[in-house]
Each structure stands twice: as C-alpha cells, then as structure tokens.
Short mmCIF file of C-alpha atoms and ligand atoms in Angstrom, two decimals:
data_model
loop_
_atom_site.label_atom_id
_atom_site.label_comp_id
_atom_site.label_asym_id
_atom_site.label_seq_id
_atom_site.Cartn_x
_atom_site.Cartn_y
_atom_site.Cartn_z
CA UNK A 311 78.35 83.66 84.27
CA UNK A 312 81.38 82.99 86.20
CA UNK A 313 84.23 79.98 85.23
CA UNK A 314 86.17 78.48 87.75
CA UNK A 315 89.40 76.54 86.81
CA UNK A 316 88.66 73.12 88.99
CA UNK A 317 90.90 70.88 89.96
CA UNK A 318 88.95 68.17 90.06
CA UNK A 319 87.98 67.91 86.43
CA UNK A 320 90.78 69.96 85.06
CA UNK A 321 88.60 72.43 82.94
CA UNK A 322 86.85 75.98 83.53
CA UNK A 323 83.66 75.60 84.85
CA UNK A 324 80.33 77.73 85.27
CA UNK A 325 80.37 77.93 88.67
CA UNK A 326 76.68 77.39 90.16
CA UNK A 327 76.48 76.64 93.94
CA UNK A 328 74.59 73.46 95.26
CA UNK A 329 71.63 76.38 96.76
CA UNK A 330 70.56 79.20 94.40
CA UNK A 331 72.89 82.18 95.71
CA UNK A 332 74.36 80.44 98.55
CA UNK A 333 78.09 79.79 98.60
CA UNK A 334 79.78 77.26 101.06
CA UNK A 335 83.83 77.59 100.93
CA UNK A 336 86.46 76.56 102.91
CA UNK A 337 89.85 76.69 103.10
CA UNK A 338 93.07 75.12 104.28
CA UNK A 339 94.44 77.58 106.83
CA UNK A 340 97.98 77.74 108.79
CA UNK A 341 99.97 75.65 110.62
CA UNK A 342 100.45 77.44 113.66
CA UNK A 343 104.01 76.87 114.47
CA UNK A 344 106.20 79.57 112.92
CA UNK A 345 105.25 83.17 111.64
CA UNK A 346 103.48 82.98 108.54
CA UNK A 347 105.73 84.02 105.43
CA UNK A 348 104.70 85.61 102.13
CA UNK A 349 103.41 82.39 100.64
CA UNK A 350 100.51 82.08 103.78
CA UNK A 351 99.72 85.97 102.90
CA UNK A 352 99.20 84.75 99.05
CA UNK A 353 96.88 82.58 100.13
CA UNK A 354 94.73 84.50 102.70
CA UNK A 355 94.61 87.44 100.39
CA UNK A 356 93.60 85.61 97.13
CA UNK A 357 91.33 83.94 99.14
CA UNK A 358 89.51 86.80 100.36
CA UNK A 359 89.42 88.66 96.49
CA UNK A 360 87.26 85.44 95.76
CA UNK A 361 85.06 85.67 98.78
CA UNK A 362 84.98 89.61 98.04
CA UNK A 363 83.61 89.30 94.43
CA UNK A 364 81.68 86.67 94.94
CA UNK A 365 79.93 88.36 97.19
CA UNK A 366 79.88 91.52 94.78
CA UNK A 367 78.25 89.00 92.33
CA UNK A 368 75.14 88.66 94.73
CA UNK A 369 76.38 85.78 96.24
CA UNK A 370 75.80 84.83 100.31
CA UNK A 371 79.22 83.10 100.83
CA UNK A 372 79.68 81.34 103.96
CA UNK A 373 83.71 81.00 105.11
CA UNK A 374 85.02 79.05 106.61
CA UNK A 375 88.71 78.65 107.37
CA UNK A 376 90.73 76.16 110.05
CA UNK A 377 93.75 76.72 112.40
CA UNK A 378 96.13 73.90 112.64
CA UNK A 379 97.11 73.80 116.31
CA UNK A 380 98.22 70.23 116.65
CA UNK A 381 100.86 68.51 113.95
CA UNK A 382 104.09 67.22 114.23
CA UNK A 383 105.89 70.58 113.39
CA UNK A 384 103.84 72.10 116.52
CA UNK A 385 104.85 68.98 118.60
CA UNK A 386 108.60 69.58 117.62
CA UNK A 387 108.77 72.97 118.26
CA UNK A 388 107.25 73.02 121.72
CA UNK A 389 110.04 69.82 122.60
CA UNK A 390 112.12 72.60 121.62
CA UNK A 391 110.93 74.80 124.02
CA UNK A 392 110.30 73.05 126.73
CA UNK A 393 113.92 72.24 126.69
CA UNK A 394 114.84 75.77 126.26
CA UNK A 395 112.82 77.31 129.01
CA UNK A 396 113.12 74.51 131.20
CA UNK A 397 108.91 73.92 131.14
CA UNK A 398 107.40 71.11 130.53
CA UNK A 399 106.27 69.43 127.14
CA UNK A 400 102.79 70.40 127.44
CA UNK A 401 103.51 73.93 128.89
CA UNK A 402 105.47 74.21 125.69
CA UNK A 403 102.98 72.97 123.46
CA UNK A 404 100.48 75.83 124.88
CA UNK A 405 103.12 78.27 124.43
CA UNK A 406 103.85 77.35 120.83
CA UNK A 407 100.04 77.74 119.95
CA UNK A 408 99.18 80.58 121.80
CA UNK A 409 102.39 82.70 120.78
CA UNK A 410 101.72 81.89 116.84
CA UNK A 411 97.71 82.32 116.69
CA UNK A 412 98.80 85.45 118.42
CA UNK A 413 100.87 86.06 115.73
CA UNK A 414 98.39 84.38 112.96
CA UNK A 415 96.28 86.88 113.54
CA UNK A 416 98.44 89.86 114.22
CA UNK A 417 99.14 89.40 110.52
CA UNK A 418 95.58 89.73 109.40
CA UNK A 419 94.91 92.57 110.80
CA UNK A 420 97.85 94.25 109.66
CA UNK A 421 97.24 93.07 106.29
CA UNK A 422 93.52 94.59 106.38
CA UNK A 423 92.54 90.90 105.53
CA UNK A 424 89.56 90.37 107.31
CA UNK A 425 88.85 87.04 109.33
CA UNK A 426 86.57 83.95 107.62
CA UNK A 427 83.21 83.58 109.26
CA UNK A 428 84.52 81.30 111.51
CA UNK A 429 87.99 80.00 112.20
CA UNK A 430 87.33 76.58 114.12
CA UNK A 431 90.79 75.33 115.77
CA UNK A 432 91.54 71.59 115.61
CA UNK A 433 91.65 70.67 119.20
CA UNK A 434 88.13 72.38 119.67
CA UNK A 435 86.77 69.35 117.68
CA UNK A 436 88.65 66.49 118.60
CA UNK A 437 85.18 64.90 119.69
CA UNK A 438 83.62 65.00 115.68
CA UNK A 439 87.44 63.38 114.55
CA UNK A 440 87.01 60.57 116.49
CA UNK A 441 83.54 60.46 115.31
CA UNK A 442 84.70 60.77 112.14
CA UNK A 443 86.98 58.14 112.08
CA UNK A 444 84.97 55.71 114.09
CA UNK A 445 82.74 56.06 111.48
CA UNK A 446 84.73 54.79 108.53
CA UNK A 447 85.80 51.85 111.55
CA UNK A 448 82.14 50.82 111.10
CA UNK A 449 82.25 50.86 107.51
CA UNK A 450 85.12 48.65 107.45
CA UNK A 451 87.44 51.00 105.31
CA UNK A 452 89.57 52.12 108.18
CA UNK A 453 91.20 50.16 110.89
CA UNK A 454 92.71 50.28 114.92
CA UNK A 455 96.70 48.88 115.11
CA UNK A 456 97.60 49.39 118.82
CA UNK A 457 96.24 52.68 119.64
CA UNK A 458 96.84 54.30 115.87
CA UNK A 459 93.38 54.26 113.28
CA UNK A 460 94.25 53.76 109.69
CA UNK A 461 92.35 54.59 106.15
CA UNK A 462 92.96 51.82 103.54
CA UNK A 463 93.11 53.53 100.58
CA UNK A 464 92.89 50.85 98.29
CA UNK A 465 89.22 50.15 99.55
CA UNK A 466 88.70 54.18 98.20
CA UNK A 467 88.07 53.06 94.45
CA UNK A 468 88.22 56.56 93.49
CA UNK A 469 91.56 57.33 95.24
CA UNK A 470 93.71 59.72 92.92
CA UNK A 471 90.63 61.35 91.08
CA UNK A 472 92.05 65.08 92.23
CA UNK A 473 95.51 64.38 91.60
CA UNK A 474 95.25 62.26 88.85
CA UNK A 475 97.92 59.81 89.88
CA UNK A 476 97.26 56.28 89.91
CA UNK A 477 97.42 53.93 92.75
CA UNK A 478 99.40 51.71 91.75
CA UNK A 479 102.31 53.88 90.74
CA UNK A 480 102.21 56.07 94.00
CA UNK A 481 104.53 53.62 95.44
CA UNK A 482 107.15 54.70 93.34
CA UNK A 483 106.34 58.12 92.65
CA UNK A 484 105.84 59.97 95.93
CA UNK A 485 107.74 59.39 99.51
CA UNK A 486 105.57 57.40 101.93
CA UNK A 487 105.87 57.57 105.52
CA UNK A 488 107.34 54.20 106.44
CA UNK A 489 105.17 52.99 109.50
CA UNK A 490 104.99 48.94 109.77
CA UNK A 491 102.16 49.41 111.80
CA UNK A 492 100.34 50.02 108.72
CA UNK A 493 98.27 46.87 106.71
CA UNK A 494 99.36 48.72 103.35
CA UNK A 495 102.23 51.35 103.21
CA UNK A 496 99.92 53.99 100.87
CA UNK A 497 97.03 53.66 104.06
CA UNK A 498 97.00 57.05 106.24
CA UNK A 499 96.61 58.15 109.85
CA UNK A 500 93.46 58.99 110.83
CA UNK A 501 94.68 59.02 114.46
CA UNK A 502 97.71 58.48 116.23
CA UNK A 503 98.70 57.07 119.23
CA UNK A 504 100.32 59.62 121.70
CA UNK A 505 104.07 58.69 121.98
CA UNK A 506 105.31 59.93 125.75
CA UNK A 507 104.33 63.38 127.21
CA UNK A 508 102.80 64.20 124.04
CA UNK A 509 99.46 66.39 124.27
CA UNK A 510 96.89 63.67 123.87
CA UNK A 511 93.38 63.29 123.79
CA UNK A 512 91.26 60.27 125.42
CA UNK A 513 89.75 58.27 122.75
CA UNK A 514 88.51 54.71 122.20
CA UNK A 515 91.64 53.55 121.00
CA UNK A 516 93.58 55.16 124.11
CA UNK A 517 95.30 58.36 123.92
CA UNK A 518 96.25 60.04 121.03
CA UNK A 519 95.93 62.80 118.47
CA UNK A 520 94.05 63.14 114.91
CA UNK A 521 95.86 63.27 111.99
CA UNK A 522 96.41 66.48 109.80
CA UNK A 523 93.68 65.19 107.13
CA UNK A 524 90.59 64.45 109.37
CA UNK A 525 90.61 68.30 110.82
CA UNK A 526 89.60 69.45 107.52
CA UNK A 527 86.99 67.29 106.27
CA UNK A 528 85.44 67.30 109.65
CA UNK A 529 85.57 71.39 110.37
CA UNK A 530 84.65 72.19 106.95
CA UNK A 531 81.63 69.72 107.03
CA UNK A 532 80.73 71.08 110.45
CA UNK A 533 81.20 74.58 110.27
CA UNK A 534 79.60 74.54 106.82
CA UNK A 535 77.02 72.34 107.88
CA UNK A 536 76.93 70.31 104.75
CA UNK A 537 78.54 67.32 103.48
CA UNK A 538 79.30 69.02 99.81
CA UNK A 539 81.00 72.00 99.48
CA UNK A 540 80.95 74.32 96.90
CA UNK A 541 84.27 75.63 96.58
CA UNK A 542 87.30 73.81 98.88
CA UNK A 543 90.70 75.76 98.14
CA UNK A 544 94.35 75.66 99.04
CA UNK A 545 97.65 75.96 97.76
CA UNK A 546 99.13 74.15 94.59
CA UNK A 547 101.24 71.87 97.49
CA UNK A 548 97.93 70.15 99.22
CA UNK A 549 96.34 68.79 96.11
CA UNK A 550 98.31 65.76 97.20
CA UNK A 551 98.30 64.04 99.45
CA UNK A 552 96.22 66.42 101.65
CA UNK A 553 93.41 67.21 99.55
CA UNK A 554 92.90 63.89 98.28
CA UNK A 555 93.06 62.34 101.55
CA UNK A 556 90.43 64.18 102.27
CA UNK A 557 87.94 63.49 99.98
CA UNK A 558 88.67 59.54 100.42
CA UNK A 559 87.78 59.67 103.89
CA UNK A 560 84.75 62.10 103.66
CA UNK A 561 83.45 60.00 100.56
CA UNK A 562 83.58 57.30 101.90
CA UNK A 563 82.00 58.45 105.11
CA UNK A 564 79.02 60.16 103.73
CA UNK A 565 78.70 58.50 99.82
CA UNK A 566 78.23 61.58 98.75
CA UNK A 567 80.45 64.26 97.01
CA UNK A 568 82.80 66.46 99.35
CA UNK A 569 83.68 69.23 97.24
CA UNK A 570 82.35 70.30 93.85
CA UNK A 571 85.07 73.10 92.75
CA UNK A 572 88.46 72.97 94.12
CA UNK A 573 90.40 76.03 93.96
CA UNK A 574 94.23 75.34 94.39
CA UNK A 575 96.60 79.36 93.74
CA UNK A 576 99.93 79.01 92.44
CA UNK A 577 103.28 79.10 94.93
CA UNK A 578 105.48 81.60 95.58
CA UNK A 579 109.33 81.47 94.94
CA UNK A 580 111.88 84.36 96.00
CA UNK A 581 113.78 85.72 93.39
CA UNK A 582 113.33 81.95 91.10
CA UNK A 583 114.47 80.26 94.17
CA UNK A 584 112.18 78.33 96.50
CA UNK A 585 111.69 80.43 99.72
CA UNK A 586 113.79 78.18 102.53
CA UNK A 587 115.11 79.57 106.19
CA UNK A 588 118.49 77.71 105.35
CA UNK A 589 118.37 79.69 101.83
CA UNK A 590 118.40 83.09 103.83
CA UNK A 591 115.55 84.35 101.48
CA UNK A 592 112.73 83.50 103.79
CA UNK A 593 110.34 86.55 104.53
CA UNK A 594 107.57 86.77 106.85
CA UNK A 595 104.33 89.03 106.69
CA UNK A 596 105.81 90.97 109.70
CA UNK A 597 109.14 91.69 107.51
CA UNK A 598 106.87 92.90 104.34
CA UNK A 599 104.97 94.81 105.90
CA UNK A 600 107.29 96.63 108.16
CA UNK A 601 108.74 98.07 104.81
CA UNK A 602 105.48 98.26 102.29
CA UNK A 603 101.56 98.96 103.50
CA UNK A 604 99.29 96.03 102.90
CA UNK A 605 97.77 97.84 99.64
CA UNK A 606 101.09 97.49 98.06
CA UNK A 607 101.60 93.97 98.64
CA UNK A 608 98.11 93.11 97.54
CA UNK A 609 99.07 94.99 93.78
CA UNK A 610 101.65 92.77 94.03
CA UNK A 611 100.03 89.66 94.33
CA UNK A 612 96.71 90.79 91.84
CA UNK A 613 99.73 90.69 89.24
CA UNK A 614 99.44 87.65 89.11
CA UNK A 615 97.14 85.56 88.42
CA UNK A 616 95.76 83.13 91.48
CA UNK A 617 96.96 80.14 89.56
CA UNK A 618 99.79 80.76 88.13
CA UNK A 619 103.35 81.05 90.38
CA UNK A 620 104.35 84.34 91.59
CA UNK A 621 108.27 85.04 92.26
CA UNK A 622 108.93 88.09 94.52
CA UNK A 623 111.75 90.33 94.91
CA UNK A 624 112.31 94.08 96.26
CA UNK A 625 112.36 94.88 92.81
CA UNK A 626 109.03 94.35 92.27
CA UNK A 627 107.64 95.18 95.32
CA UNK A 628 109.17 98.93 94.40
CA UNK A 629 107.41 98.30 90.83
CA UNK A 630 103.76 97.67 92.57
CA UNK A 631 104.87 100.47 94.92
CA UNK A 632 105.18 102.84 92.26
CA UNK A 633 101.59 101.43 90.31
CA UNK A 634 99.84 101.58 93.83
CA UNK A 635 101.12 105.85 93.88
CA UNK A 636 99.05 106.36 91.11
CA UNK A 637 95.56 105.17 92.41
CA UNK A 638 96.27 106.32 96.10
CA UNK A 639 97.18 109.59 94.67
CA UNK A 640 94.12 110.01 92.80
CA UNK A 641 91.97 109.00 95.72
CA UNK A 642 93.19 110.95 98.00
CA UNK A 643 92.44 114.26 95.28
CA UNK A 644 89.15 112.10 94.78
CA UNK A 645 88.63 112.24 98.70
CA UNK A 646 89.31 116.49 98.75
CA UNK A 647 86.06 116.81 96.37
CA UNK A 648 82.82 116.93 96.42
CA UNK A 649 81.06 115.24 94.19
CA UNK A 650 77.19 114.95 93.35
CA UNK A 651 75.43 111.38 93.30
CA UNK A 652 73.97 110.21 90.21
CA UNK A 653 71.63 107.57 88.39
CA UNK A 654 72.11 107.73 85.47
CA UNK A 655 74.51 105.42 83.25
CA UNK A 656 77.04 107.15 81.71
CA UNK A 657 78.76 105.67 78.60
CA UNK A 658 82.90 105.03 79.00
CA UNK A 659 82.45 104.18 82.78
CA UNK A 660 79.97 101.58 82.44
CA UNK A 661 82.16 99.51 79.84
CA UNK A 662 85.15 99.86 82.16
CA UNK A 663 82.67 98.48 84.76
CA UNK A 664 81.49 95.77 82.17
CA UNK A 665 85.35 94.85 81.77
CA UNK A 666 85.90 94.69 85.44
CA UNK A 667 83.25 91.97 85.57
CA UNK A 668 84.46 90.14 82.32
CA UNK A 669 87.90 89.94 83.69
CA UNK A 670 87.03 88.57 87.60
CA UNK A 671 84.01 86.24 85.68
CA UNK A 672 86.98 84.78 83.97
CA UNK A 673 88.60 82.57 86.69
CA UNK A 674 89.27 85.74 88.84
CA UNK A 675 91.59 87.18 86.14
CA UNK A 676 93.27 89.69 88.80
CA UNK A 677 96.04 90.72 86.30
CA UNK A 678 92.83 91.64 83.95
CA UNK A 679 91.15 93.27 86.07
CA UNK A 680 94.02 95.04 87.39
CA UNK A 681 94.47 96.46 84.44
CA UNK A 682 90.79 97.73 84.29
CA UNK A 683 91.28 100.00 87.21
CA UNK A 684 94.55 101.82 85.62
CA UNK A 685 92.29 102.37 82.90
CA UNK A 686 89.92 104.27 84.76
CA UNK A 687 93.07 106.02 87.04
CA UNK A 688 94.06 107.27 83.45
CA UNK A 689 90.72 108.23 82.35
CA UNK A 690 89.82 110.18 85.64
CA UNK A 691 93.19 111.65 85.20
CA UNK A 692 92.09 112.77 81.85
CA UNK A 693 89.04 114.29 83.35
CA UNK A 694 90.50 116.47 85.83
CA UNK A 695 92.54 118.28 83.27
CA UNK A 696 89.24 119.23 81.45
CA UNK A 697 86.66 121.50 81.96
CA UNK A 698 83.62 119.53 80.73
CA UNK A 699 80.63 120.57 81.76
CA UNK A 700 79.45 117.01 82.88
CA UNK A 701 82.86 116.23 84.49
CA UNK A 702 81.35 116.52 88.52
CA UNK A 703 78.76 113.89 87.34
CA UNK A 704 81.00 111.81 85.62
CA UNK A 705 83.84 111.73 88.45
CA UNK A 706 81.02 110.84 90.91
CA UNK A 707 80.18 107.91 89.04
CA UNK A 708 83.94 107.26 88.56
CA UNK A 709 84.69 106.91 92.56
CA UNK A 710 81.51 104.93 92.95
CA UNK A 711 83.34 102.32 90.11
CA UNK A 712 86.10 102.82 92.07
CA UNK A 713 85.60 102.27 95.22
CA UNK A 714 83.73 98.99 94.20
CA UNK A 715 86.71 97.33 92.47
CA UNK A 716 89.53 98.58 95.27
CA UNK A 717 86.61 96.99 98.04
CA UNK A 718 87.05 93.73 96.02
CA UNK A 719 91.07 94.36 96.19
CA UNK A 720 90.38 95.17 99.87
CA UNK A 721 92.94 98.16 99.21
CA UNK A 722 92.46 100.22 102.07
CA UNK A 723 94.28 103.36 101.32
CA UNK A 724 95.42 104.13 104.73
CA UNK A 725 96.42 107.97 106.11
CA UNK A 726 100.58 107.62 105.98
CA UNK A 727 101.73 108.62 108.98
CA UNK A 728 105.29 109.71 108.26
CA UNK A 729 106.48 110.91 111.58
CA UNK A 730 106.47 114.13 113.78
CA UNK A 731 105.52 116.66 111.70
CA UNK A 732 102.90 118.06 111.60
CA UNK A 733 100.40 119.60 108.66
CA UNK A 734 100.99 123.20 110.47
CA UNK A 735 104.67 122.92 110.48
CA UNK A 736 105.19 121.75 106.89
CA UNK A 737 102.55 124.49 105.40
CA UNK A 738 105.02 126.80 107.27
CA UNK A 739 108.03 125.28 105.69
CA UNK A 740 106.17 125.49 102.02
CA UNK A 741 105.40 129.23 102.88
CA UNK A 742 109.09 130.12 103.88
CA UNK A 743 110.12 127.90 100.67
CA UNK A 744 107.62 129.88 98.34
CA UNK A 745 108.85 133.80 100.38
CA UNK A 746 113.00 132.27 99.25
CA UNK A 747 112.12 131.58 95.97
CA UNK A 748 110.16 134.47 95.22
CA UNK A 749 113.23 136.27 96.37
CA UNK A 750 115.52 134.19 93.79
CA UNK A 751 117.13 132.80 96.89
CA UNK A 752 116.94 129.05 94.79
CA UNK A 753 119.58 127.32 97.36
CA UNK A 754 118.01 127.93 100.73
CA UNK A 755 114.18 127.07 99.11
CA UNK A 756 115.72 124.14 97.58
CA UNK A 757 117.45 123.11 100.96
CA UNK A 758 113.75 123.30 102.69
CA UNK A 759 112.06 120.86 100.28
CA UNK A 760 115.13 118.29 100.86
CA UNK A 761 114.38 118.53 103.99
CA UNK A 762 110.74 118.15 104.03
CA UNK A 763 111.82 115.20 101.67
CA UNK A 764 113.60 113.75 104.39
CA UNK A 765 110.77 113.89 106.43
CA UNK A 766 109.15 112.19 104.13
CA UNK A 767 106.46 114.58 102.93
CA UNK A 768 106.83 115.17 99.42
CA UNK A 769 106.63 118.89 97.38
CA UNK A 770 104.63 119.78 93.65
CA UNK A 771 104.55 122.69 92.44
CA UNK A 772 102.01 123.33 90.14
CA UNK A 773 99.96 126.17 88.88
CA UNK A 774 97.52 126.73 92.05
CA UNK A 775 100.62 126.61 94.21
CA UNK A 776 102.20 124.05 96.12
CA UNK A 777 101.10 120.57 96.98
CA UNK A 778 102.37 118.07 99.37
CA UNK A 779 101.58 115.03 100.08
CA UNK A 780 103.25 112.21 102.73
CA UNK A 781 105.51 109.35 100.61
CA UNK A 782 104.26 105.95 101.18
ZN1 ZN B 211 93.24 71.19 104.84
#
C-alpha cells in the first residue's frame, strides 16, 4: 500500500488511482524566462523519483508536464530585449522563448532527467483557454470588463479548501493585485487584454492573452484527457494562489473534482538564505552541473525528504559527492564481473529489497530509502572480501536489487571522462611507478602518482597490484 501526504486533506493517504493501475499526473513546469536554478532541478527530479517508482509499483503513469511561454516575466524580459537589440517587441518575445526552452531542456538532458510524456506549451492551446473561460462566462461565475475575463471567487463556495485560508481574511492576509477593473479585488484573470505591441491572441473579447492559472487546468485536463486527476504536484510556493485558482475555475467548470492527491516538495534555500540574484547566491543547473555530475546532485536532493526544505551549500554537495564514491565505485567493480542469473530468493537481500519498498511506500521516504541502498553498498562490500561459496549467486542478485533502486534514483553512473589521457598511457605510468618503487626509488614513484593525480586518475595499491580509477 502506498501513503501519499495530500495537500488537500492534510493527512497520508492510500493512494488508489481513479482506474485500477492507471496513474494520471501532472505537474506545474517552468517559466521560461531565465535559466532554471537549483530549486526548478528539485522539482523535475523529485518529480520523476515519483513517476519512476510508481511505475516500479506496477503502475501505468501518464505525465504530463506544461511550459510557461507567455507571463508577465516573459513579456518583461523580451521589452528588455527588444530594446537591447534594437528588434521589435514581438521579435523579442520569440527570442526570449526560444533561447530558454532551448535552455529548459538543455538542462534535462544534462541532468539525465528524462522528459514527461508530453510537454504541451501554453500558446499551443490558447484555443481550449478561451474555451475554458467562455465556459465559466456561460455559467455566470466569470465575467468580460473591456477586453479582460474575470473569475469571481466568491461565487466558488469552496474557495480556500487547498490552502486552508478563509475568504474573508485573504484581504488582509495576502497582497492582491490592485486592478479596478475588477467587480471584487480577490476575483482573478482568466484573460487579459493585450496592452500595446504585446503578443496577443484574437479572442471574443478582442486581443489578449490567458492568464497564468487557466494554462494548467486546461493542459492538464487535455493532455490527461480527464477532468480528475490523480496526482497534481508543484512546489510548496503554488499551493496559493496558483493551485487553488485552479481548482476554482476547473470545479466550477466541470462540477466535478480536479485533483484527488496534490503533491506540493519543500523549497530550497542557499546556505539558510533564500536563493535571490541580488543576494549573489543564485545558482543555476548549468553552474551545478558544470562542477558535480547529475548523480551527485540527485544524492543530494534524495537527502531530503520531498516535503521537507532542503538548504544547499558546496559543503554538502562535497558530502553527497563523497556518499555517491562509494556506490559508483562498487558498480563500476560490479560492472568488471561476471555474474550468473538466478531465481531463487535469497534471505538478507530480499529484506533490504522489502525495506526499499517500505521506505518509498511511505510518502516516498527518499532519505529512507537512501539509506537502504548504503546498506546493501556495505553488505556487497562485505561480500567481496569473503570467499563464500554462494557469493557469485548472491552478488548477482545484489546488482539486480541494485540496479532497480539506482533506476528509481535515475543515477546514471556515467564513464568520467577526465581529460587526455589515455588508459594506455596511465597503465604505462603505473608500470614505471611499480619498476621505481621496486627499486626503493620512493620519490620519483611518488612524483608519478601526483601526477597521475593531477590528471585526475586516481592510484590503490592493493594486494593484486595497482588500481586506478578516474576521480569524479
Ligand atoms: Zn500550474
């Protein structure tokens, strides 16, 4: 049985889907009008352990996650750039989504984070948002004020239920967009009215633009083709006004539920502080990554647990750098050997298996299950030491568990390329190292491994000989 922590009821749940073993999730994706920082990667990756297991769990899960490509931010930034390259506002606005999709997805792949099942764009589905929101027109719960469509939340009667804040004190509570326009200042914008130059869409309240909230409840619904979801996730920061905006308007479109578990991670804070550009602690994916490979950013991140916060330093990415040796070291001997298939169960490995499951039933309990797979990195450890007669079998069944749980992690464990040298020059080097010492000549051996060190290929001596192997 697997619990979910939902939002909506604020309790673990048994998680069943609407169909048998059919899953139907969607997420909130990026904005596309900066790189995406260490907070976005948080959220694709813990987004994609769920899908993963899930799916390990027998589950078909259908995925579905959106790209922002019209907001304010994007509007801003290409004014921006049409001023600085001298091209106009909609040239600019083009250039601003093209350049970070481009970039959107440059960071998947070199996260190894695989893409949803389908990644609908907002201005491919303008059509189904006005739609959308002529729809709630007809149902008299949203409303036209020269060329801009409204929602009236107070006609929503179950308007906070996510958030648990109540309607009448959001008018003191949170910071409302002042718009006179509007019949009741907590109503939102369904649609806007293009302002000058602005990209702008023909509609039948003249041109304009959807608002941020309609491009989710219509994609997922589409995409998904259903009116319920099963699982609708997102950071900590959308659960309001964003998430609950959305299920108004899709609940009161369709009558019917919009999302039975929401899924909402934790956010991420640089060194206690809140990540800001003007703070000087902002990092993108493209700056991680240059230093660490993907696999050591996702330890990172399983540290945590999906819910809770995560604060991230160099510090720790040097402390998940140093956990993520031990497995990749072990694999890679793993890798070297060949090992015999087997059926049969074989006591020790099938509890740590059992455990695995426990831990990921359990709200995805990453840190848990973490844990798990150091457990068996110890106990295969262990086993290569000994000479037990059974050992072959058992270390089959080991990488089997293995490679099962680091799938679910997505680790990747890739071949560390650390620069021009090659395998044939550095068994030379070891040779020449191994002739110097043999001939008590300690200095010029010791001289060769500091330099191989340099090189970043890294010396063991044990007692078959030498071993190298390339730093990460
Ligand atoms: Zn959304």
């Amino acid at each position: 049985m697997i619990k979910i922590y939902n939002t909506l009821t604020r309790k673990k749940q048994e998680f069943k889907p609407q169909k048998n073993q059919e899953i139907k999730m969607y997420t909130c994706g990026v904005t596309v009008y900066d790189d995406c920082h260490i907070g976005h990667a948080r959220s694709l990756y813990i987004f994609e352990v769920i899908r993963k297991y899930l799916k390990y769990r027998g589950f078909k899960v259908d995925f579905i996650r959106n790209i922002t490509d019209i907001d304010d931010k994007i509007i801003n930034k290409a004014r921006q750039w049409s001023k600085d390259k001298n091209i106009s506002l909609e040239e600019g606005f083009e250039e601003v989504r093209k350049t970070y999709i481009d970039s959107y997805y440059q960071d998947l792949e070199s996260l190894k984070i695989p893409k949803a099942d389908i990644e609908p764009k907002a201005t491919e589905n303008i059509p189904e948002m006005i739609k959308f929101a002529q729809g709630l027109i007809a149902k008299d719960i949203a409303y036209e004020k020269q060329g801009n469509v409204y929602f009236s939340v107070r006609k929503f009667k179950d308007y906070g239920k996510l958030s648990g804040k109540k309607i009448d004190d959001l008018l003191s509570s949170v910071r409302i967009e002042e718009d006179p326009l509007k019949e009741d200042p907590l109503d939102f914008a369904l649609w806007k009215a293009a302002k000058e130059n602005e990209p702008s869409w023909q509609s039948p309240w003249g041109k304009g633009r959807p608002g941020w909230h309609i491009e989710c409840s219509v994609m997922s619904q589409k995409y998904l083709k259903t009116d319920t979801l099963d699982i609708h996730g997102g950071g900590r920061d959308l659960v309001f006004p964003h998430h609950e905006n959305e299920i108004a308007q899709s609940e009161a479109l369709t009558g019917k539920p919009f999302a039975n578990f929401w899924i909402h991670h934790g956010l991420l804070t640089i060194n206690g502080q809140k990540m800001a550009k003007s703070l000087g602690n902002f990092y993108t994916i493209k700056d991680v990554i240059n230093k660490y490979p993907a696999d050591i950013l996702k330890i990172f991140y399983l540290q945590a647990h999906y819910s809770s916060p995560v604060d991230f330093s160099w510090e720790k990415m040097e402390e998940a750098k140093s956990a993520y040796e031990r497995i990749y070291l072990l694999v890679n001997k793993l890798k070297k050997m060949s090992l015999p298939a087997c059926e049969t169960k074989i006591g020790g490995i099938e509890e740590i298996r059992a455990q695995f499951q426990e831990s990921m039933d359990d709200d995805f309990n990453t840190p848990k299950a973490l844990a798990v797979l150091f457990e068996l990195v110890n106990m295969t450890n262990k086993l290569l030491e000994t000479e037990d007669s059974q050992s072959e079998i058992k270390l089959g069944k080991i990488v089997n568990l293995m490679t099962v749980i680091t799938d679910v992690f997505g680790f990747t464990f890739p071949e560390i390329d650390s620069g021009s040298m090659d395998n044939e020059k550095i068994s030379e080097l070891i040779n020449l190292r191994l002739k110097l010492r043999k001939e008590k000549k300690f200095a010029e051996a010791d001289k060769i491994r500091k330099e191989l060190e340099n090189k970043g290929v890294i010396l063991e001596d044990t007692k078959d000989g030498t071993e190298w192997r390339r730093k990460l």
